[in-house]
Tab-separated table of C-alpha atoms and ligand atoms in Angstrom:
chain	number	residue	atom	x	y	z
A	1	MET	CA	62.455	46.006	33.645
A	2	THR	CA	60.213	44.080	31.183
A	3	VAL	CA	60.341	40.895	29.243
A	4	LEU	CA	58.190	40.998	26.166
A	5	GLY	CA	57.128	37.881	24.343
A	6	ILE	CA	55.442	37.967	20.947
A	7	THR	CA	52.882	35.110	20.825
A	8	GLU	CA	51.928	33.132	17.599
A	9	HIS	CA	48.712	31.997	16.159
A	10	ARG	CA	47.574	30.232	13.017
A	11	ARG	CA	44.097	30.098	11.533
A	12	GLY	CA	42.352	31.022	14.854
A	13	ASP	CA	44.423	28.981	17.202
A	14	LEU	CA	47.270	29.970	19.502
A	15	ARG	CA	50.359	27.858	18.828
A	16	ASP	CA	51.795	25.923	21.729
A	17	VAL	CA	54.963	27.994	21.421
A	18	SER	CA	53.147	31.016	22.783
A	19	PHE	CA	52.675	29.247	26.068
A	20	GLU	CA	56.231	27.859	26.118
A	21	LEU	CA	57.439	31.278	25.519
A	22	ALA	CA	55.541	32.501	28.528
A	23	THR	CA	57.338	29.894	30.666
A	24	VAL	CA	60.831	31.046	29.395
A	25	GLY	CA	59.655	34.648	29.741
A	26	ARG	CA	58.707	34.191	33.413
A	27	GLU	CA	62.009	32.453	34.057
A	28	LEU	CA	63.827	35.581	32.720
A	29	ALA	CA	61.664	37.982	34.438
A	30	ASP	CA	61.875	36.361	37.792
A	31	ALA	CA	65.622	36.516	37.719
A	32	THR	CA	65.377	40.343	37.731
A	33	ASP	CA	62.099	40.867	39.346
A	34	SER	CA	60.650	42.208	36.124
A	35	GLU	CA	57.260	42.157	34.515
A	36	LEU	CA	56.262	39.550	31.791
A	37	HIS	CA	54.275	41.100	28.868
A	38	LEU	CA	52.865	39.094	26.107
A	39	ALA	CA	51.584	40.528	22.846
A	40	VAL	CA	49.376	39.043	20.179
A	41	VAL	CA	49.192	40.652	16.778
A	42	GLY	CA	46.096	40.165	14.559
A	43	GLY	CA	43.382	37.568	14.545
A	44	GLU	CA	40.875	37.003	17.352
A	45	VAL	CA	42.449	39.329	19.794
A	46	GLU	CA	39.824	39.114	22.462
A	47	ALA	CA	39.754	35.374	22.618
A	48	PHE	CA	43.491	35.241	22.319
A	49	ALA	CA	43.805	37.576	25.209
A	50	ASP	CA	41.589	35.329	27.525
A	51	ASP	CA	43.590	32.425	26.641
A	52	LEU	CA	46.931	34.148	27.159
A	53	ASP	CA	45.899	35.246	30.695
A	54	ARG	CA	47.976	32.513	32.284
A	55	GLU	CA	49.861	32.372	35.540
A	56	GLY	CA	52.961	34.586	35.674
A	57	VAL	CA	51.856	36.815	32.810
A	58	ASP	CA	51.523	40.431	34.026
A	59	VAL	CA	50.114	42.131	30.871
A	60	VAL	CA	48.708	40.976	27.544
A	61	HIS	CA	48.780	43.555	24.755
A	62	THR	CA	46.390	42.905	21.858
A	63	VAL	CA	47.114	44.438	18.493
A	64	ASP	CA	44.099	44.358	16.418
A	65	GLU	CA	45.773	44.421	12.982
A	66	GLY	CA	44.796	41.910	10.316
A	67	GLU	CA	43.687	38.286	10.710
A	68	GLU	CA	46.618	36.161	9.800
A	69	PHE	CA	50.483	36.533	9.936
A	70	ASN	CA	51.816	39.350	7.771
A	71	HIS	CA	55.508	40.170	7.767
A	72	ASP	CA	55.175	43.934	7.322
A	73	VAL	CA	52.505	44.244	9.971
A	74	TYR	CA	54.338	42.184	12.516
A	75	VAL	CA	57.585	44.218	11.948
A	76	GLN	CA	55.764	47.421	12.540
A	77	ALA	CA	53.829	46.208	15.349
A	78	VAL	CA	56.692	44.576	17.199
A	79	GLU	CA	58.870	47.639	16.600
A	80	ALA	CA	56.126	49.929	17.958
A	81	LEU	CA	55.603	47.717	21.060
A	82	HIS	CA	59.351	47.729	21.668
A	83	ASP	CA	59.526	51.483	21.487
A	84	ASP	CA	56.731	51.824	23.871
A	85	LEU	CA	57.625	49.172	26.435
A	86	ASP	CA	61.473	49.198	26.075
A	87	PRO	CA	61.853	45.608	27.204
A	88	ASP	CA	65.318	44.383	28.136
A	89	VAL	CA	64.501	40.912	26.562
A	90	LEU	CA	62.299	40.588	23.424
A	91	LEU	CA	61.294	36.924	22.831
A	92	MET	CA	59.914	35.562	19.544
A	93	PRO	CA	59.254	32.069	18.460
A	94	HIS	CA	61.926	30.199	16.448
A	95	SER	CA	59.145	29.249	14.046
A	96	VAL	CA	58.612	29.718	10.289
A	97	ASN	CA	56.660	32.928	11.047
A	98	GLY	CA	59.021	33.969	13.868
A	99	LEU	CA	62.001	33.687	11.630
A	100	ASP	CA	60.303	35.633	9.041
A	101	TYR	CA	59.987	38.879	11.070
A	102	ALA	CA	62.415	38.526	14.045
A	103	PRO	CA	65.482	39.245	12.059
A	104	ALA	CA	63.961	42.385	10.568
A	105	VAL	CA	62.879	43.539	13.877
A	106	ALA	CA	66.262	43.005	15.416
A	107	SER	CA	67.891	44.767	12.632
A	108	ARG	CA	65.573	47.835	12.615
A	109	LEU	CA	65.992	48.108	16.433
A	110	SER	CA	69.806	47.477	16.302
A	111	LEU	CA	69.391	44.753	18.942
A	112	PRO	CA	71.841	41.895	19.374
A	113	PHE	CA	70.073	38.804	18.147
A	114	VAL	CA	70.369	35.235	19.437
A	115	THR	CA	68.463	32.631	17.589
A	116	ASP	CA	67.061	29.083	18.410
A	117	ALA	CA	67.575	29.375	22.193
A	118	ILE	CA	67.197	26.061	23.931
A	119	GLY	CA	68.104	27.396	27.466
A	120	VAL	CA	68.535	30.683	29.132
A	121	HIS	CA	70.328	31.752	32.337
A	122	ARG	CA	70.198	35.141	33.900
A	123	ASP	CA	72.573	36.154	36.706
A	124	ASP	CA	74.701	39.275	36.280
A	125	GLY	CA	74.071	39.018	32.514
A	126	LEU	CA	72.175	36.887	30.172
A	127	ALA	CA	73.551	33.513	28.832
A	128	VAL	CA	71.734	31.705	26.110
A	129	THR	CA	72.328	28.047	25.198
A	130	ARG	CA	72.246	26.992	21.590
A	131	GLU	CA	72.945	23.926	19.612
A	132	MET	CA	75.527	23.690	16.807
A	133	TYR	CA	76.964	21.098	14.442
A	134	GLY	CA	73.635	19.309	13.887
A	135	SER	CA	72.931	19.234	17.659
A	136	LYS	CA	76.234	17.546	18.443
A	137	VAL	CA	77.563	20.569	20.440
A	138	GLU	CA	75.926	22.980	22.958
A	139	THR	CA	77.205	26.529	23.076
A	140	VAL	CA	76.452	29.166	25.553
A	141	VAL	CA	76.341	32.826	24.139
A	142	ASP	CA	77.044	35.497	26.751
A	143	VAL	CA	75.056	38.581	25.888
A	144	ASP	CA	76.981	41.752	26.566
A	145	ALA	CA	74.102	44.363	26.095
A	146	ASP	CA	71.208	45.790	28.098
A	147	ARG	CA	68.765	44.982	25.385
A	148	VAL	CA	68.504	41.730	23.403
A	149	ALA	CA	66.141	39.915	20.950
A	150	LEU	CA	65.881	36.113	21.144
A	151	THR	CA	64.093	33.512	19.213
A	152	VAL	CA	63.128	30.503	21.271
A	153	ARG	CA	62.969	26.910	19.944
A	154	PRO	CA	59.449	25.439	20.193
A	155	GLY	CA	59.180	22.347	22.435
A	156	GLU	CA	62.093	23.146	24.754
A	157	TRP	CA	60.044	24.616	27.726
A	158	PRO	CA	56.819	23.262	29.230
A	159	PRO	CA	53.819	25.486	28.391
A	160	VAL	CA	52.525	27.774	31.141
A	161	GLU	CA	49.198	26.367	32.465
A	162	GLY	CA	47.108	27.876	35.220
A	163	THR	CA	44.859	30.974	34.856
A	164	GLY	CA	46.462	34.227	35.805
A	165	ASP	CA	45.327	37.831	36.452
A	166	ALA	CA	47.005	39.698	33.637
A	167	ASP	CA	45.992	43.079	32.571
A	168	VAL	CA	44.775	43.202	29.039
A	169	SER	CA	45.607	46.269	27.071
A	170	ALA	CA	44.714	47.256	23.500
A	171	PHE	CA	47.752	48.548	21.780
A	172	GLU	CA	47.263	50.847	18.853
A	173	VAL	CA	49.732	50.771	16.071
A	174	ASP	CA	49.697	53.314	13.293
A	175	VAL	CA	50.357	50.820	10.474
A	176	ASP	CA	51.974	52.480	7.461
A	177	GLU	CA	49.983	50.835	4.727
A	178	SER	CA	52.454	51.864	2.103
A	179	GLN	CA	54.973	49.639	3.801
A	180	VAL	CA	52.576	46.610	3.740
A	181	ARG	CA	53.828	44.903	0.558
A	182	SER	CA	52.255	41.459	0.868
A	183	THR	CA	48.815	39.882	1.728
A	184	VAL	CA	47.834	36.252	2.627
A	185	THR	CA	45.452	35.027	-0.102
A	186	GLY	CA	44.995	31.533	1.062
A	187	PHE	CA	46.572	28.409	2.674
A	188	GLU	CA	47.926	25.247	1.223
A	189	GLU	CA	49.317	22.558	3.477
A	190	VAL	CA	52.891	21.734	2.273
A	191	GLY	CA	53.913	17.993	2.554
A	192	GLY	CA	50.415	16.494	2.300
A	193	GLY	CA	47.671	15.966	4.697
A	194	ASP	CA	46.275	17.932	7.508
A	195	VAL	CA	47.873	15.951	10.395
A	196	ASP	CA	49.846	17.960	12.793
A	197	ILE	CA	52.229	15.607	14.669
A	198	THR	CA	53.136	18.362	17.146
A	199	ASP	CA	49.475	18.207	18.455
A	200	ALA	CA	49.442	14.396	19.144
A	201	ASP	CA	49.378	12.932	22.704
A	202	VAL	CA	50.642	9.556	21.471
A	203	LEU	CA	52.893	9.246	18.518
A	204	VAL	CA	53.958	5.907	16.977
A	205	SER	CA	57.135	6.636	15.138
A	206	VAL	CA	58.828	4.304	12.477
A	207	GLY	CA	62.399	4.327	11.288
A	208	ARG	CA	64.588	2.522	8.812
A	209	GLY	CA	64.206	-0.753	10.718
A	210	ILE	CA	60.957	-1.223	8.892
A	211	GLU	CA	62.963	-2.172	5.748
A	212	GLU	CA	60.225	-1.916	3.130
A	213	GLU	CA	57.376	0.538	2.368
A	214	GLU	CA	54.842	-2.257	2.358
A	215	ASN	CA	55.762	-3.080	5.979
A	216	LEU	CA	54.559	0.377	7.147
A	217	ALA	CA	51.070	-1.216	7.236
A	218	LEU	CA	52.133	-2.936	10.404
A	219	ILE	CA	53.083	0.294	12.197
A	220	GLU	CA	49.969	1.935	10.882
A	221	ALA	CA	47.891	-0.779	12.407
A	222	LEU	CA	49.543	-0.195	15.675
A	223	ALA	CA	48.931	3.447	15.526
A	224	ASP	CA	45.192	2.808	14.616
A	225	THR	CA	44.948	0.341	17.556
A	226	LEU	CA	46.253	2.771	20.031
A	227	GLY	CA	44.415	5.784	18.586
A	228	ALA	CA	47.877	7.276	17.997
A	229	THR	CA	49.448	9.400	15.273
A	230	LEU	CA	51.979	8.005	12.929
A	231	SER	CA	55.318	9.905	12.615
A	232	SER	CA	58.810	8.841	11.440
A	233	SER	CA	62.503	9.415	11.213
A	234	ARG	CA	63.922	11.109	8.139
A	235	PRO	CA	64.911	8.130	5.965
A	236	ILE	CA	61.307	7.165	5.788
A	237	VAL	CA	60.549	10.596	4.427
A	238	ASP	CA	63.524	10.679	2.258
A	239	ASN	CA	62.331	7.365	0.672
A	240	GLY	CA	58.975	9.024	-0.094
A	241	TRP	CA	57.183	6.563	2.100
A	242	LEU	CA	55.530	9.313	4.234
A	243	PRO	CA	55.123	13.012	3.634
A	244	LYS	CA	57.509	15.579	5.198
A	245	ASN	CA	55.007	16.753	7.792
A	246	ARG	CA	55.407	13.360	9.587
A	247	GLN	CA	59.112	13.792	10.066
A	248	VAL	CA	60.398	14.186	13.676
A	249	GLY	CA	63.716	15.811	14.214
A	250	GLN	CA	66.111	18.566	13.751
A	251	SER	CA	65.043	19.169	10.037
A	252	GLY	CA	61.536	17.857	10.803
A	253	LYS	CA	59.218	18.792	13.658
A	254	VAL	CA	59.929	19.057	17.358
A	255	VAL	CA	57.217	17.010	19.235
A	256	THR	CA	56.235	16.732	22.958
A	257	PRO	CA	53.758	14.024	23.126
A	258	GLU	CA	52.861	12.261	26.353
A	259	VAL	CA	54.069	8.917	24.803
A	260	TYR	CA	56.553	8.393	21.969
A	261	ILE	CA	57.093	4.872	20.617
A	262	ALA	CA	60.173	4.634	18.492
A	263	ILE	CA	60.169	1.641	16.281
A	264	GLY	CA	63.371	0.673	14.444
A	265	ILE	CA	64.746	4.109	15.077
A	266	SER	CA	68.515	4.181	16.088
A	267	GLY	CA	68.260	7.493	17.983
A	268	ALA	CA	70.588	9.752	15.896
A	269	VAL	CA	71.188	13.139	17.461
A	270	GLN	CA	69.252	14.775	14.693
A	271	HIS	CA	66.263	12.624	15.462
A	272	VAL	CA	66.501	13.015	19.163
A	273	ALA	CA	66.586	16.777	18.785
A	274	GLY	CA	62.905	16.463	17.776
A	275	MET	CA	61.567	14.057	20.330
A	276	LYS	CA	63.631	14.286	23.450
A	277	GLY	CA	60.868	16.433	25.219
A	278	ALA	CA	58.351	13.501	25.086
A	279	GLU	CA	57.108	12.566	28.467
A	280	THR	CA	57.488	8.877	28.095
A	281	ILE	CA	59.714	7.258	25.528
A	282	VAL	CA	59.337	3.626	24.480
A	283	ALA	CA	61.781	2.094	22.183
A	284	ILE	CA	61.571	-1.143	20.049
A	285	ASN	CA	64.918	-1.960	18.636
A	286	ASP	CA	66.781	-5.293	18.290
A	287	ASP	CA	70.120	-3.601	18.926
A	288	PRO	CA	70.617	-3.113	22.715
A	289	SER	CA	73.437	-0.636	21.990
A	290	ALA	CA	71.262	1.667	19.881
A	291	PRO	CA	71.544	5.212	21.230
A	292	ILE	CA	67.761	5.405	21.482
A	293	TYR	CA	68.108	3.280	24.669
A	294	ASP	CA	70.090	6.109	26.284
A	295	LEU	CA	66.882	8.145	26.627
A	296	ALA	CA	64.146	5.563	26.419
A	297	ASP	CA	61.977	5.089	29.575
A	298	TYR	CA	61.021	1.609	28.441
A	299	GLY	CA	62.669	-0.607	25.823
A	300	ILE	CA	61.842	-3.841	24.078
A	301	VAL	CA	65.020	-5.216	22.669
A	302	ASP	CA	63.699	-7.541	19.979
A	303	ASP	CA	62.677	-7.882	16.396
A	304	LEU	CA	59.982	-5.348	15.569
A	305	PHE	CA	58.320	-7.860	13.254
A	306	ASP	CA	57.623	-10.066	16.399
A	307	VAL	CA	56.947	-7.311	18.853
A	308	VAL	CA	54.633	-4.984	16.986
A	309	PRO	CA	52.056	-7.706	15.972
A	310	ALA	CA	52.048	-9.007	19.558
A	311	LEU	CA	51.393	-5.365	20.774
A	312	ILE	CA	48.503	-4.881	18.204
A	313	GLU	CA	46.972	-8.132	19.518
A	314	GLU	CA	47.502	-7.164	23.128
A	315	PHE	CA	45.585	-3.849	22.549
A	316	GLY	CA	42.731	-5.579	20.825
A	317	GLY	CA	43.655	-5.069	17.166
A	318	GLU	CA	44.320	-7.421	14.331
A	319	PRO	CA	47.861	-7.331	12.932
A	320	PRO	CA	48.069	-7.325	9.015
A	321	GLU	CA	50.104	-9.849	7.175
A	322	VAL	CA	53.434	-8.212	6.130
B	1	FAD	C1	71.510	18.075	8.684
B	1	FAD	C2	70.883	16.706	9.048
B	1	FAD	C3	69.603	16.684	9.476
B	1	FAD	C4	68.882	15.590	9.867
B	1	FAD	N1	67.600	15.705	10.288
B	1	FAD	C5	66.876	14.645	10.631
B	1	FAD	C6	65.643	14.671	11.191
B	1	FAD	O1	64.925	15.754	11.243
B	1	FAD	N2	65.027	13.567	11.661
B	1	FAD	C7	65.694	12.310	11.578
B	1	FAD	O2	65.070	11.350	12.061
B	1	FAD	N3	66.890	12.279	11.073
B	1	FAD	C8	67.565	13.238	10.649
B	1	FAD	N4	68.824	13.306	10.035
B	1	FAD	C9	69.246	11.830	9.806
B	1	FAD	C10	69.919	11.134	11.005
B	1	FAD	O3	71.301	11.585	10.993
B	1	FAD	C11	69.882	9.627	10.874
B	1	FAD	O4	70.393	9.227	9.713
B	1	FAD	C12	68.312	9.129	10.963
B	1	FAD	O5	67.713	9.724	12.123
B	1	FAD	C13	68.432	7.647	11.144
B	1	FAD	O6	67.128	7.184	10.925
B	1	FAD	P1	66.640	5.730	11.568
B	1	FAD	O7	66.893	5.765	12.989
B	1	FAD	O8	65.370	5.431	11.056
B	1	FAD	O9	67.580	4.726	10.810
B	1	FAD	P2	68.941	3.972	11.312
B	1	FAD	O10	69.837	4.862	11.971
B	1	FAD	O11	69.382	3.192	10.134
B	1	FAD	O12	68.373	3.019	12.407
B	1	FAD	C14	67.497	1.934	12.225
B	1	FAD	C15	67.360	1.100	13.495
B	1	FAD	O13	66.514	0.156	13.402
B	1	FAD	C16	66.946	-0.944	14.045
B	1	FAD	N5	66.346	-2.154	13.478
B	1	FAD	C17	66.576	-2.778	12.137
B	1	FAD	N6	65.877	-3.745	11.917
B	1	FAD	C18	65.167	-4.007	13.052
B	1	FAD	C19	64.245	-4.937	13.435
B	1	FAD	N7	63.822	-5.871	12.560
B	1	FAD	N8	63.578	-4.834	14.688
B	1	FAD	C20	63.969	-3.863	15.478
B	1	FAD	N9	64.829	-2.902	15.234
B	1	FAD	C21	65.449	-2.937	14.054
B	1	FAD	C22	68.456	-0.909	14.004
B	1	FAD	O14	69.089	-1.594	14.992
B	1	FAD	C23	68.707	0.555	14.056
B	1	FAD	O15	68.965	1.040	15.312
B	1	FAD	C24	69.542	14.369	9.660
B	1	FAD	C25	70.829	14.294	9.206
B	1	FAD	C26	71.497	15.420	8.925
B	1	FAD	C27	72.976	15.309	8.516
């Protein structure tokens, strides 16, 4: 049996979800002594193949078709790979791109389709954990079929690390150009700025406790002093104080930094959905019963307007007047 994962890249870089997908793919493959195959479609296929040769990956298939993501090419390529390899589990990222082609592939292949998996368990059959009702409830979907397509939520599994000894195989797809009905003509960052908070090792995140837009200067100063990236909870974005690409959470981005400093953030489930995978969580909140303290590794129960200037000074910076 085979587990097949479709990796993702953007503008010359493999996305982290590719390596996370390799982890969940290995987990599924181990349960039935199967092989794990990864595929990369388009772009710098040779360089990607080297990078995808990670521990636990048996075969990397390179499909040299186009540079950037294209819905029609991906649908045809993934369908052809599926026809050839006949995997029992087809894994795709639950990302903007993944959600663009995965439903079409599942439909064309008549595969049962489970989206946004945050956990998988394989014993006699396959059980997939999902979240519902704004992350308030977890459900387990039992898949009663021999073949299935899944999308995997980014940030839920650790990325596979060590170098492996995968076979690399060029996969030829006879793309039907008459069915390629769109082309990528350029890129425009939505939400302002070129900061990708999902890449940051240290995130300083600010919430409604900051009270006023002018007070953000204090949090920015802490981020600068620590060499960290600034992110936020949703109210800060809804107020227009920071662009959407800084929002952490269910309707924002899922982040997995080494350190996440939550300042004046209560820890609502929709926020936690985006940051619970951080290695170390530090909370600064004057309410000791704030839910953020249920998952924080370290907490400072005090007024942020006293704590943050003290931290800036401690780390050699100069706190601004707010
Ligand atoms: C469908 C849906 C999707 C959503 N998606 C997201 C999402 O992606 N991301 C997200 O963040 N939210 C999201 N939300 C909103 C979420 O439910 C919460 O409303 C939001 O996370 C709360 O943000 P907050 O913690 O900054 O504010 P609050 O909940 O108001 O918390 C502010 C905290 O600051 C503390 N505080 C106040 N003053 C101080 C002070 N001086 N010093 C120290 N602490 C202080 C308070 O004790 C409080 O705990 C979503 C909601 C829905 C319905």
